[in-house]
Amino acid sequence: MAQAPGTERVPRDWDQQLRARGYRATPQRQLVLEAVASLRHATPEDVGARVNQTARGVNISTIYRTLELLEQLGMVAHTHLGHGAPVYHLAEDADHVHLVCRGCGKITEISPDVARPLVATLDAEQGFETDVGHLTVYGRCADCRPRP
Amino acid sequence: MAQAPGTERVPRDWDQQLRARGYRATPQRQLVLEAVASLRHATPEDVGARVNQTARGVNISTIYRTLELLEQLGMVAHTHLGHGAPVYHLAEDADHVHLVCRGCGKITEISPDVARPLVATLDAEQGFETDVGHLTVYGRCADCRPRP
DNA sequence: TTTAGTGCAAATTTTTTGCAAAGTC
DNA sequence: GACTTTGCAAAAAATTTGCACTAAA
């Protein structure tokens, strides 16, 4: 049941999801989806590099357009982990919270359970529905905080 | 004690903070600080526009350099609220959590109290020190969520 | 076929950098 | 006066767009 890191786990019906909404299932779109799936957290540039490692000649503008489409369809999502670089991941894989350390830049993925009280409170008090998959917490990891 | 929105509330000793670390207190730096203070959440471009509304001719590159310096000194901080635009705010004002609605784009500032359990858990379980001032929660506000 | 999608090249937008002149301490 | 900082102009990134051609349905 475990999934080796770096393995593509594209939704089996990715093509149906596209066609069902009137879009076409193209090899480029499959490649982008596979790249996002295997890279876990990738910038458009990363995705482009990975895609062109398999298939030559997929243009960077196609990468951007495809990511935009896939995001709009809810198949991928993006967050900002570092400074300005948006990183994409499969929407399916979104079930985790990111911890970003300002000291060493390390990114840790943890269970969304820790956010449960927050989510509950926001729902109750603000009527706000939290997208846990996009929750990123900045701070300092154990190794980088002032007093260990 | 209340503070009218849009009023500059630059730390009184901003210049000392700079000089103490060997930097110089310049009018440009004061203007940038005031702009960040009054705009609350501003992109570098916003800051530049505001600054040049008061003083003519402050170059955009100075804005970038100044924001970078002030951030490094811990006087301002930035977050990503929208797509790729970094927004700056006074570090002093950071004591709130942002809710960003994916539907209407509305940004709400709420008390950091809601994050207290999260912060406590991360500290206890991961040794991670959360920077609450940079916590941004994406989701859907009461008006935009599927079922009201 | 028909219409959407891609590649390519060029245009934008955003951010960074080198350097001489001006300003701060 | 010594050493920073700024303005300017140009470079480098990052992202978007127009359009003719290719390919999916």
mmCIF file of C-alpha atoms (C1' of nucleotides) in Angstrom:
data_model
loop_
_atom_site.group_PDB
_atom_site.id
_atom_site.type_symbol
_atom_site.label_atom_id
_atom_site.label_comp_id
_atom_site.label_asym_id
_atom_site.label_seq_id
_atom_site.Cartn_x
_atom_site.Cartn_y
_atom_site.Cartn_z
ATOM 1 C CA MET A 1 0.000 0.000 0.000
ATOM 2 C CA ALA A 2 2.970 2.227 0.537
ATOM 3 C CA GLN A 3 4.009 4.449 -2.308
ATOM 4 C CA ALA A 4 7.642 4.891 -3.159
ATOM 5 C CA PRO A 5 8.654 8.528 -3.251
ATOM 6 C CA GLY A 6 9.108 9.835 -6.745
ATOM 7 C CA THR A 7 6.567 7.454 -8.207
ATOM 8 C CA GLU A 8 3.886 8.867 -10.444
ATOM 9 C CA ARG A 9 0.413 8.475 -9.079
ATOM 10 C CA VAL A 10 -1.645 10.366 -11.547
ATOM 11 C CA PRO A 11 -5.370 9.958 -11.036
ATOM 12 C CA ARG A 12 -6.364 7.002 -13.296
ATOM 13 C CA ASP A 13 -9.157 9.002 -14.797
ATOM 14 C CA TRP A 14 -7.272 12.193 -15.447
ATOM 15 C CA ASP A 15 -8.232 12.061 -19.086
ATOM 16 C CA GLN A 16 -11.888 11.552 -18.288
ATOM 17 C CA GLN A 17 -11.828 14.501 -15.942
ATOM 18 C CA LEU A 18 -10.596 16.644 -18.763
ATOM 19 C CA ARG A 19 -12.903 15.352 -21.452
ATOM 20 C CA ALA A 20 -15.893 15.526 -19.167
ATOM 21 C CA ARG A 21 -15.414 19.258 -19.071
ATOM 22 C CA GLY A 22 -14.787 19.650 -22.748
ATOM 23 C CA TYR A 23 -11.004 19.730 -22.633
ATOM 24 C CA ARG A 24 -8.713 17.393 -24.445
ATOM 25 C CA ALA A 25 -6.434 14.770 -23.042
ATOM 26 C CA THR A 26 -3.049 15.480 -24.545
ATOM 27 C CA PRO A 27 0.313 13.888 -23.899
ATOM 28 C CA GLN A 28 1.624 17.222 -22.629
ATOM 29 C CA ARG A 29 -1.069 17.375 -20.011
ATOM 30 C CA GLN A 30 -0.340 13.857 -18.906
ATOM 31 C CA LEU A 31 3.352 14.640 -18.669
ATOM 32 C CA VAL A 32 2.754 17.736 -16.581
ATOM 33 C CA LEU A 33 0.475 15.818 -14.279
ATOM 34 C CA GLU A 34 3.032 13.050 -13.891
ATOM 35 C CA ALA A 35 5.763 15.555 -13.200
ATOM 36 C CA VAL A 36 3.727 17.277 -10.520
ATOM 37 C CA ALA A 37 2.873 13.909 -9.023
ATOM 38 C CA SER A 38 6.412 12.668 -8.842
ATOM 39 C CA LEU A 39 8.068 15.913 -7.812
ATOM 40 C CA ARG A 40 5.584 16.528 -5.005
ATOM 41 C CA HIS A 41 6.424 20.216 -4.699
ATOM 42 C CA ALA A 42 7.511 21.768 -7.931
ATOM 43 C CA THR A 43 7.772 25.198 -9.468
ATOM 44 C CA PRO A 44 6.665 25.651 -13.067
ATOM 45 C CA GLU A 45 10.304 25.579 -14.017
ATOM 46 C CA ASP A 46 10.857 22.310 -12.176
ATOM 47 C CA VAL A 47 7.884 20.800 -13.919
ATOM 48 C CA GLY A 48 9.168 21.979 -17.271
ATOM 49 C CA ALA A 49 12.549 20.450 -16.632
ATOM 50 C CA ARG A 50 11.077 17.136 -15.589
ATOM 51 C CA VAL A 51 8.730 17.006 -18.542
ATOM 52 C CA ASN A 52 11.448 17.776 -21.019
ATOM 53 C CA GLN A 53 13.536 15.050 -19.519
ATOM 54 C CA THR A 54 11.002 12.579 -20.848
ATOM 55 C CA ALA A 55 9.665 14.305 -23.911
ATOM 56 C CA ARG A 56 11.728 16.792 -25.817
ATOM 57 C CA GLY A 57 10.286 20.114 -26.792
ATOM 58 C CA VAL A 58 7.399 20.815 -24.475
ATOM 59 C CA ASN A 59 7.394 24.565 -24.255
ATOM 60 C CA ILE A 60 7.491 26.393 -20.966
ATOM 61 C CA SER A 61 4.428 28.368 -21.943
ATOM 62 C CA THR A 62 2.572 25.101 -22.318
ATOM 63 C CA ILE A 63 3.654 24.206 -18.817
ATOM 64 C CA TYR A 64 2.224 27.425 -17.455
ATOM 65 C CA ARG A 65 -0.984 27.072 -19.399
ATOM 66 C CA THR A 66 -1.397 23.468 -18.374
ATOM 67 C CA LEU A 67 -0.764 24.112 -14.705
ATOM 68 C CA GLU A 68 -3.297 26.894 -14.806
ATOM 69 C CA LEU A 69 -5.868 24.634 -16.401
ATOM 70 C CA LEU A 70 -5.244 21.708 -14.098
ATOM 71 C CA GLU A 71 -5.485 23.987 -11.127
ATOM 72 C CA GLN A 72 -8.720 25.423 -12.362
ATOM 73 C CA LEU A 73 -10.071 21.897 -12.719
ATOM 74 C CA GLY A 74 -8.993 21.115 -9.204
ATOM 75 C CA MET A 75 -6.491 18.456 -10.171
ATOM 76 C CA VAL A 76 -3.461 20.335 -8.910
ATOM 77 C CA ALA A 77 -3.012 23.183 -6.483
ATOM 78 C CA HIS A 78 -0.245 25.566 -5.615
ATOM 79 C CA THR A 79 1.198 27.162 -2.525
ATOM 80 C CA HIS A 80 4.010 29.563 -1.825
ATOM 81 C CA LEU A 81 6.643 27.877 0.201
ATOM 82 C CA GLY A 82 9.707 29.957 -0.431
ATOM 83 C CA HIS A 83 10.026 33.559 -1.420
ATOM 84 C CA GLY A 84 8.144 34.042 -4.610
ATOM 85 C CA ALA A 85 8.149 30.674 -6.252
ATOM 86 C CA PRO A 86 4.773 29.025 -6.494
ATOM 87 C CA VAL A 87 5.000 25.272 -5.971
ATOM 88 C CA TYR A 88 2.480 22.879 -7.394
ATOM 89 C CA HIS A 89 1.312 19.556 -6.108
ATOM 90 C CA LEU A 90 -1.470 17.113 -6.850
ATOM 91 C CA ALA A 91 -4.690 18.184 -5.237
ATOM 92 C CA GLU A 92 -4.988 14.607 -3.973
ATOM 93 C CA ASP A 93 -1.706 14.919 -2.162
ATOM 94 C CA ALA A 94 -2.781 18.086 -0.433
ATOM 95 C CA ASP A 95 -3.647 16.373 2.758
ATOM 96 C CA HIS A 96 -0.817 17.742 4.810
ATOM 97 C CA VAL A 97 0.407 20.932 6.375
ATOM 98 C CA HIS A 98 3.747 22.480 5.501
ATOM 99 C CA LEU A 99 6.200 23.748 8.032
ATOM 100 C CA VAL A 100 8.773 26.059 6.503
ATOM 101 C CA CYS A 101 11.834 26.926 8.517
ATOM 102 C CA ARG A 102 13.098 30.448 8.047
ATOM 103 C CA GLY A 103 16.477 29.446 9.323
ATOM 104 C CA CYS A 104 17.508 26.529 7.163
ATOM 105 C CA GLY A 105 14.669 26.555 4.672
ATOM 106 C CA LYS A 106 13.717 23.003 5.482
ATOM 107 C CA ILE A 107 10.203 22.020 4.536
ATOM 108 C CA THR A 108 8.420 19.461 6.653
ATOM 109 C CA GLU A 109 5.119 17.847 5.850
ATOM 110 C CA ILE A 110 2.966 16.956 8.798
ATOM 111 C CA SER A 111 -0.461 15.572 9.374
ATOM 112 C CA PRO A 112 -3.362 17.985 8.985
ATOM 113 C CA ASP A 113 -4.580 16.828 12.354
ATOM 114 C CA VAL A 114 -2.629 19.538 14.084
ATOM 115 C CA ALA A 115 -4.793 22.090 12.329
ATOM 116 C CA ARG A 116 -8.046 20.511 13.384
ATOM 117 C CA PRO A 117 -8.745 22.891 16.291
ATOM 118 C CA LEU A 118 -7.930 25.856 14.084
ATOM 119 C CA VAL A 119 -10.215 24.627 11.341
ATOM 120 C CA ALA A 120 -13.013 23.997 13.810
ATOM 121 C CA THR A 121 -12.695 27.439 15.341
ATOM 122 C CA LEU A 122 -12.629 29.243 12.030
ATOM 123 C CA ASP A 123 -15.681 27.344 10.926
ATOM 124 C CA ALA A 124 -17.579 28.055 14.114
ATOM 125 C CA GLU A 125 -16.602 31.677 14.573
ATOM 126 C CA GLN A 126 -16.201 32.968 11.062
ATOM 127 C CA GLY A 127 -18.070 30.504 8.927
ATOM 128 C CA PHE A 128 -14.773 30.095 7.128
ATOM 129 C CA GLU A 129 -14.030 26.816 5.392
ATOM 130 C CA THR A 130 -10.308 26.158 5.611
ATOM 131 C CA ASP A 131 -8.382 24.599 2.788
ATOM 132 C CA VAL A 132 -5.968 22.604 4.900
ATOM 133 C CA GLY A 133 -4.001 21.503 1.889
ATOM 134 C CA HIS A 134 -2.792 25.050 1.457
ATOM 135 C CA LEU A 135 -1.855 25.723 4.999
ATOM 136 C CA THR A 136 1.761 26.678 5.349
ATOM 137 C CA VAL A 137 3.266 27.566 8.677
ATOM 138 C CA TYR A 138 6.416 29.667 8.815
ATOM 139 C CA GLY A 139 8.742 29.677 11.727
ATOM 140 C CA ARG A 140 11.857 28.015 13.027
ATOM 141 C CA CYS A 141 12.517 24.344 13.287
ATOM 142 C CA ALA A 142 13.976 22.721 16.372
ATOM 143 C CA ASP A 143 17.493 22.981 14.973
ATOM 144 C CA CYS A 144 17.243 26.647 14.135
ATOM 145 C CA ARG A 145 15.354 28.215 16.981
ATOM 146 C CA PRO A 146 17.258 30.450 19.382
ATOM 147 C CA ARG A 147 17.287 28.145 22.425
ATOM 148 C CA PRO A 148 17.338 24.412 21.769
ATOM 149 C CA MET B 1 -5.574 54.575 22.295
ATOM 150 C CA ALA B 2 -7.340 53.542 19.147
ATOM 151 C CA GLN B 3 -5.494 54.032 15.906
ATOM 152 C CA ALA B 4 -7.243 55.346 12.836
ATOM 153 C CA PRO B 5 -6.701 53.112 9.828
ATOM 154 C CA GLY B 6 -4.256 54.520 7.337
ATOM 155 C CA THR B 7 -2.307 56.382 9.971
ATOM 156 C CA GLU B 8 1.432 55.967 10.049
ATOM 157 C CA ARG B 9 2.659 54.325 13.154
ATOM 158 C CA VAL B 10 6.315 53.900 12.465
ATOM 159 C CA PRO B 11 8.305 52.700 15.461
ATOM 160 C CA ARG B 12 9.556 55.911 17.158
ATOM 161 C CA ASP B 13 13.068 54.580 17.227
ATOM 162 C CA TRP B 14 13.250 53.309 13.668
ATOM 163 C CA ASP B 15 16.323 55.408 13.054
ATOM 164 C CA GLN B 16 18.054 54.120 16.158
ATOM 165 C CA GLN B 17 17.351 50.581 15.147
ATOM 166 C CA LEU B 18 19.116 51.240 11.886
ATOM 167 C CA ARG B 19 22.061 53.152 13.294
ATOM 168 C CA ALA B 20 22.554 50.647 16.062
ATOM 169 C CA ARG B 21 23.332 48.084 13.434
ATOM 170 C CA GLY B 22 25.546 50.313 11.371
ATOM 171 C CA TYR B 23 22.974 51.352 8.800
ATOM 172 C CA ARG B 24 21.925 54.879 8.034
ATOM 173 C CA ALA B 25 18.646 56.556 8.667
ATOM 174 C CA THR B 26 17.614 58.063 5.382
ATOM 175 C CA PRO B 27 14.432 59.814 4.338
ATOM 176 C CA GLN B 28 13.767 57.061 1.808
ATOM 177 C CA ARG B 29 13.846 54.452 4.512
ATOM 178 C CA GLN B 30 11.503 56.456 6.647
ATOM 179 C CA LEU B 31 9.126 56.898 3.739
ATOM 180 C CA VAL B 32 9.108 53.193 2.965
ATOM 181 C CA LEU B 33 8.448 52.396 6.580
ATOM 182 C CA GLU B 34 5.611 54.897 6.720
ATOM 183 C CA ALA B 35 4.125 53.533 3.543
ATOM 184 C CA VAL B 36 4.216 49.981 4.846
ATOM 185 C CA ALA B 37 2.700 51.152 8.104
ATOM 186 C CA SER B 38 -0.177 53.014 6.531
ATOM 187 C CA LEU B 39 -0.950 50.578 3.757
ATOM 188 C CA ARG B 40 -0.938 47.613 6.118
ATOM 189 C CA HIS B 41 -0.585 45.044 3.332
ATOM 190 C CA ALA B 42 1.349 46.353 0.394
ATOM 191 C CA THR B 43 3.295 44.969 -2.515
ATOM 192 C CA PRO B 44 6.621 46.590 -3.378
ATOM 193 C CA GLU B 45 4.813 48.362 -6.174
ATOM 194 C CA ASP B 46 2.177 49.690 -3.789
ATOM 195 C CA VAL B 47 4.862 50.937 -1.479
ATOM 196 C CA GLY B 48 6.641 52.634 -4.337
ATOM 197 C CA ALA B 49 3.478 54.364 -5.444
ATOM 198 C CA ARG B 50 2.720 55.601 -1.964
ATOM 199 C CA VAL B 51 6.235 56.823 -1.368
ATOM 200 C CA ASN B 52 6.353 58.687 -4.638
ATOM 201 C CA GLN B 53 3.099 60.314 -3.790
ATOM 202 C CA THR B 54 4.895 62.116 -0.982
ATOM 203 C CA ALA B 55 8.397 62.417 -2.328
ATOM 204 C CA ARG B 56 9.126 62.519 -6.003
ATOM 205 C CA GLY B 57 11.767 60.312 -7.484
ATOM 206 C CA VAL B 58 12.328 57.470 -5.099
ATOM 207 C CA ASN B 59 13.375 54.680 -7.367
ATOM 208 C CA ILE B 60 11.692 51.302 -7.359
ATOM 209 C CA SER B 61 15.017 49.608 -6.866
ATOM 210 C CA THR B 62 15.438 51.580 -3.682
ATOM 211 C CA ILE B 63 12.074 50.309 -2.564
ATOM 212 C CA TYR B 64 13.143 46.725 -3.100
ATOM 213 C CA ARG B 65 16.462 47.220 -1.415
ATOM 214 C CA THR B 66 14.889 48.997 1.511
ATOM 215 C CA LEU B 67 12.210 46.413 2.046
ATOM 216 C CA GLU B 68 14.822 43.709 1.975
ATOM 217 C CA LEU B 69 16.910 45.535 4.552
ATOM 218 C CA LEU B 70 14.012 46.345 6.822
ATOM 219 C CA GLU B 71 12.875 42.763 6.670
ATOM 220 C CA GLN B 72 16.321 41.537 7.502
ATOM 221 C CA LEU B 73 16.338 43.839 10.508
ATOM 222 C CA GLY B 74 13.002 42.504 11.580
ATOM 223 C CA MET B 75 11.134 45.774 11.178
ATOM 224 C CA VAL B 76 8.863 44.588 8.406
ATOM 225 C CA ALA B 77 7.832 41.168 7.200
ATOM 226 C CA HIS B 78 6.176 39.793 4.147
ATOM 227 C CA THR B 79 3.641 37.141 3.282
ATOM 228 C CA HIS B 80 2.045 35.886 0.106
ATOM 229 C CA LEU B 81 -1.612 36.627 0.159
ATOM 230 C CA GLY B 82 -2.566 36.499 -3.459
ATOM 231 C CA HIS B 83 -0.960 34.670 -6.326
ATOM 232 C CA GLY B 84 2.609 35.760 -6.534
ATOM 233 C CA ALA B 85 2.675 39.218 -5.070
ATOM 234 C CA PRO B 86 4.533 39.479 -1.790
ATOM 235 C CA VAL B 87 2.834 41.845 0.607
ATOM 236 C CA TYR B 88 4.697 43.675 3.321
ATOM 237 C CA HIS B 89 3.558 44.847 6.685
ATOM 238 C CA LEU B 90 5.141 46.175 9.852
ATOM 239 C CA ALA B 91 6.526 43.403 11.984
ATOM 240 C CA GLU B 92 4.778 45.083 14.909
ATOM 241 C CA ASP B 93 1.461 44.723 13.165
ATOM 242 C CA ALA B 94 2.060 41.072 12.527
ATOM 243 C CA ASP B 95 -0.001 39.983 15.438
ATOM 244 C CA HIS B 96 -2.851 38.592 13.426
ATOM 245 C CA VAL B 97 -3.734 35.732 11.163
ATOM 246 C CA HIS B 98 -4.914 36.239 7.610
ATOM 247 C CA LEU B 99 -7.868 34.496 6.118
ATOM 248 C CA VAL B 100 -7.881 34.627 2.345
ATOM 249 C CA CYS B 101 -11.033 33.685 0.516
ATOM 250 C CA ARG B 102 -10.488 31.879 -2.748
ATOM 251 C CA GLY B 103 -13.913 32.809 -3.893
ATOM 252 C CA CYS B 104 -14.074 36.564 -3.548
ATOM 253 C CA GLY B 105 -10.464 37.231 -2.615
ATOM 254 C CA LYS B 106 -11.461 38.950 0.574
ATOM 255 C CA ILE B 107 -8.756 39.166 3.191
ATOM 256 C CA THR B 108 -9.758 39.084 6.818
ATOM 257 C CA GLU B 109 -7.496 39.706 9.765
ATOM 258 C CA ILE B 110 -8.305 37.808 12.896
ATOM 259 C CA SER B 111 -6.825 37.358 16.303
ATOM 260 C CA PRO B 112 -3.864 35.009 16.587
ATOM 261 C CA ASP B 113 -5.686 33.319 19.434
ATOM 262 C CA VAL B 114 -7.307 30.901 17.035
ATOM 263 C CA ALA B 115 -3.883 29.547 16.211
ATOM 264 C CA ARG B 116 -2.869 29.019 19.779
ATOM 265 C CA PRO B 117 -3.606 25.272 19.876
ATOM 266 C CA LEU B 118 -1.776 24.801 16.593
ATOM 267 C CA VAL B 119 1.215 26.723 17.861
ATOM 268 C CA ALA B 120 1.260 24.741 21.082
ATOM 269 C CA THR B 121 1.092 21.426 19.282
ATOM 270 C CA LEU B 122 3.829 22.277 16.828
ATOM 271 C CA ASP B 123 6.026 23.385 19.656
ATOM 272 C CA ALA B 124 5.389 20.271 21.707
ATOM 273 C CA GLU B 125 5.534 17.716 18.929
ATOM 274 C CA GLN B 126 8.027 19.149 16.505
ATOM 275 C CA GLY B 127 9.945 21.685 18.500
ATOM 276 C CA PHE B 128 8.811 24.109 15.848
ATOM 277 C CA GLU B 129 8.483 27.766 16.754
ATOM 278 C CA THR B 130 5.614 29.247 14.762
ATOM 279 C CA ASP B 131 5.703 32.734 13.376
ATOM 280 C CA VAL B 132 2.049 33.547 13.833
ATOM 281 C CA GLY B 133 2.413 36.828 12.033
ATOM 282 C CA HIS B 134 2.982 34.957 8.814
ATOM 283 C CA LEU B 135 0.178 32.520 9.118
ATOM 284 C CA THR B 136 -2.198 32.733 6.219
ATOM 285 C CA VAL B 137 -5.160 30.470 5.902
ATOM 286 C CA TYR B 138 -6.733 29.867 2.513
ATOM 287 C CA GLY B 139 -10.280 28.737 2.068
ATOM 288 C CA ARG B 140 -13.756 30.058 1.520
ATOM 289 C CA CYS B 141 -15.495 32.704 3.522
ATOM 290 C CA ALA B 142 -19.045 32.348 4.755
ATOM 291 C CA ASP B 143 -20.397 34.140 1.705
ATOM 292 C CA CYS B 144 -18.542 31.997 -0.784
ATOM 293 C CA ARG B 145 -18.685 28.494 0.587
ATOM 294 C CA PRO B 146 -20.919 25.967 -1.137
ATOM 295 C CA ARG B 147 -23.559 25.562 1.578
ATOM 296 C CA PRO B 148 -24.255 28.618 3.709
ATOM 297 C "C1'" DT C 1 -13.838 18.166 -40.074
ATOM 298 C "C1'" DT C 2 -14.028 21.140 -36.411
ATOM 299 C "C1'" DT C 3 -12.184 23.209 -32.590
ATOM 300 C "C1'" DA C 4 -8.890 23.036 -28.919
ATOM 301 C "C1'" DG C 5 -3.971 22.857 -27.857
ATOM 302 C "C1'" DT C 6 0.944 23.555 -28.837
ATOM 303 C "C1'" DG C 7 5.272 25.660 -30.229
ATOM 304 C "C1'" DC C 8 7.612 29.719 -31.088
ATOM 305 C "C1'" DA C 9 8.875 34.257 -30.730
ATOM 306 C "C1'" DA C 10 8.125 38.448 -28.833
ATOM 307 C "C1'" DA C 11 6.112 41.345 -25.304
ATOM 308 C "C1'" DT C 12 5.211 42.154 -20.351
ATOM 309 C "C1'" DT C 13 5.987 42.262 -15.718
ATOM 310 C "C1'" DT C 14 8.776 41.786 -11.746
ATOM 311 C "C1'" DT C 15 13.083 41.910 -9.471
ATOM 312 C "C1'" DT C 16 18.123 42.471 -9.432
ATOM 313 C "C1'" DT C 17 22.636 44.614 -10.353
ATOM 314 C "C1'" DG C 18 26.686 47.863 -11.525
ATOM 315 C "C1'" DC C 19 28.284 52.206 -10.833
ATOM 316 C "C1'" DA C 20 28.887 57.213 -10.298
ATOM 317 C "C1'" DA C 21 26.893 60.879 -7.642
ATOM 318 C "C1'" DA C 22 24.828 62.382 -3.310
ATOM 319 C "C1'" DG C 23 24.016 61.936 1.536
ATOM 320 C "C1'" DT C 24 24.847 60.454 6.438
ATOM 321 C "C1'" DC C 25 27.605 60.106 10.381
ATOM 322 C "C1'" DG D 1 36.453 62.595 5.033
ATOM 323 C "C1'" DA D 2 35.012 57.738 4.973
ATOM 324 C "C1'" DC D 3 31.745 54.740 3.941
ATOM 325 C "C1'" DT D 4 26.594 54.037 2.823
ATOM 326 C "C1'" DT D 5 22.829 54.665 0.067
ATOM 327 C "C1'" DT D 6 20.444 56.308 -3.913
ATOM 328 C "C1'" DG D 7 19.164 57.043 -8.802
ATOM 329 C "C1'" DC D 8 19.546 55.522 -13.205
ATOM 330 C "C1'" DA D 9 19.957 52.455 -16.770
ATOM 331 C "C1'" DA D 10 20.446 48.087 -18.201
ATOM 332 C "C1'" DA D 11 20.190 43.048 -17.244
ATOM 333 C "C1'" DA D 12 18.019 39.024 -15.681
ATOM 334 C "C1'" DA D 13 13.996 36.371 -14.329
ATOM 335 C "C1'" DA D 14 9.469 35.037 -14.493
ATOM 336 C "C1'" DT D 15 5.128 35.006 -16.814
ATOM 337 C "C1'" DT D 16 1.933 36.062 -20.544
ATOM 338 C "C1'" DT D 17 0.253 36.659 -25.271
ATOM 339 C "C1'" DG D 18 -0.619 36.424 -30.484
ATOM 340 C "C1'" DC D 19 -0.750 33.485 -34.083
ATOM 341 C "C1'" DA D 20 -0.004 29.876 -37.518
ATOM 342 C "C1'" DC D 21 0.287 24.990 -37.348
ATOM 343 C "C1'" DT D 22 -0.765 20.353 -35.298
ATOM 344 C "C1'" DA D 23 -3.620 17.124 -33.260
ATOM 345 C "C1'" DA D 24 -7.696 15.301 -30.518
ATOM 346 C "C1'" DA D 25 -12.443 14.062 -30.832
#
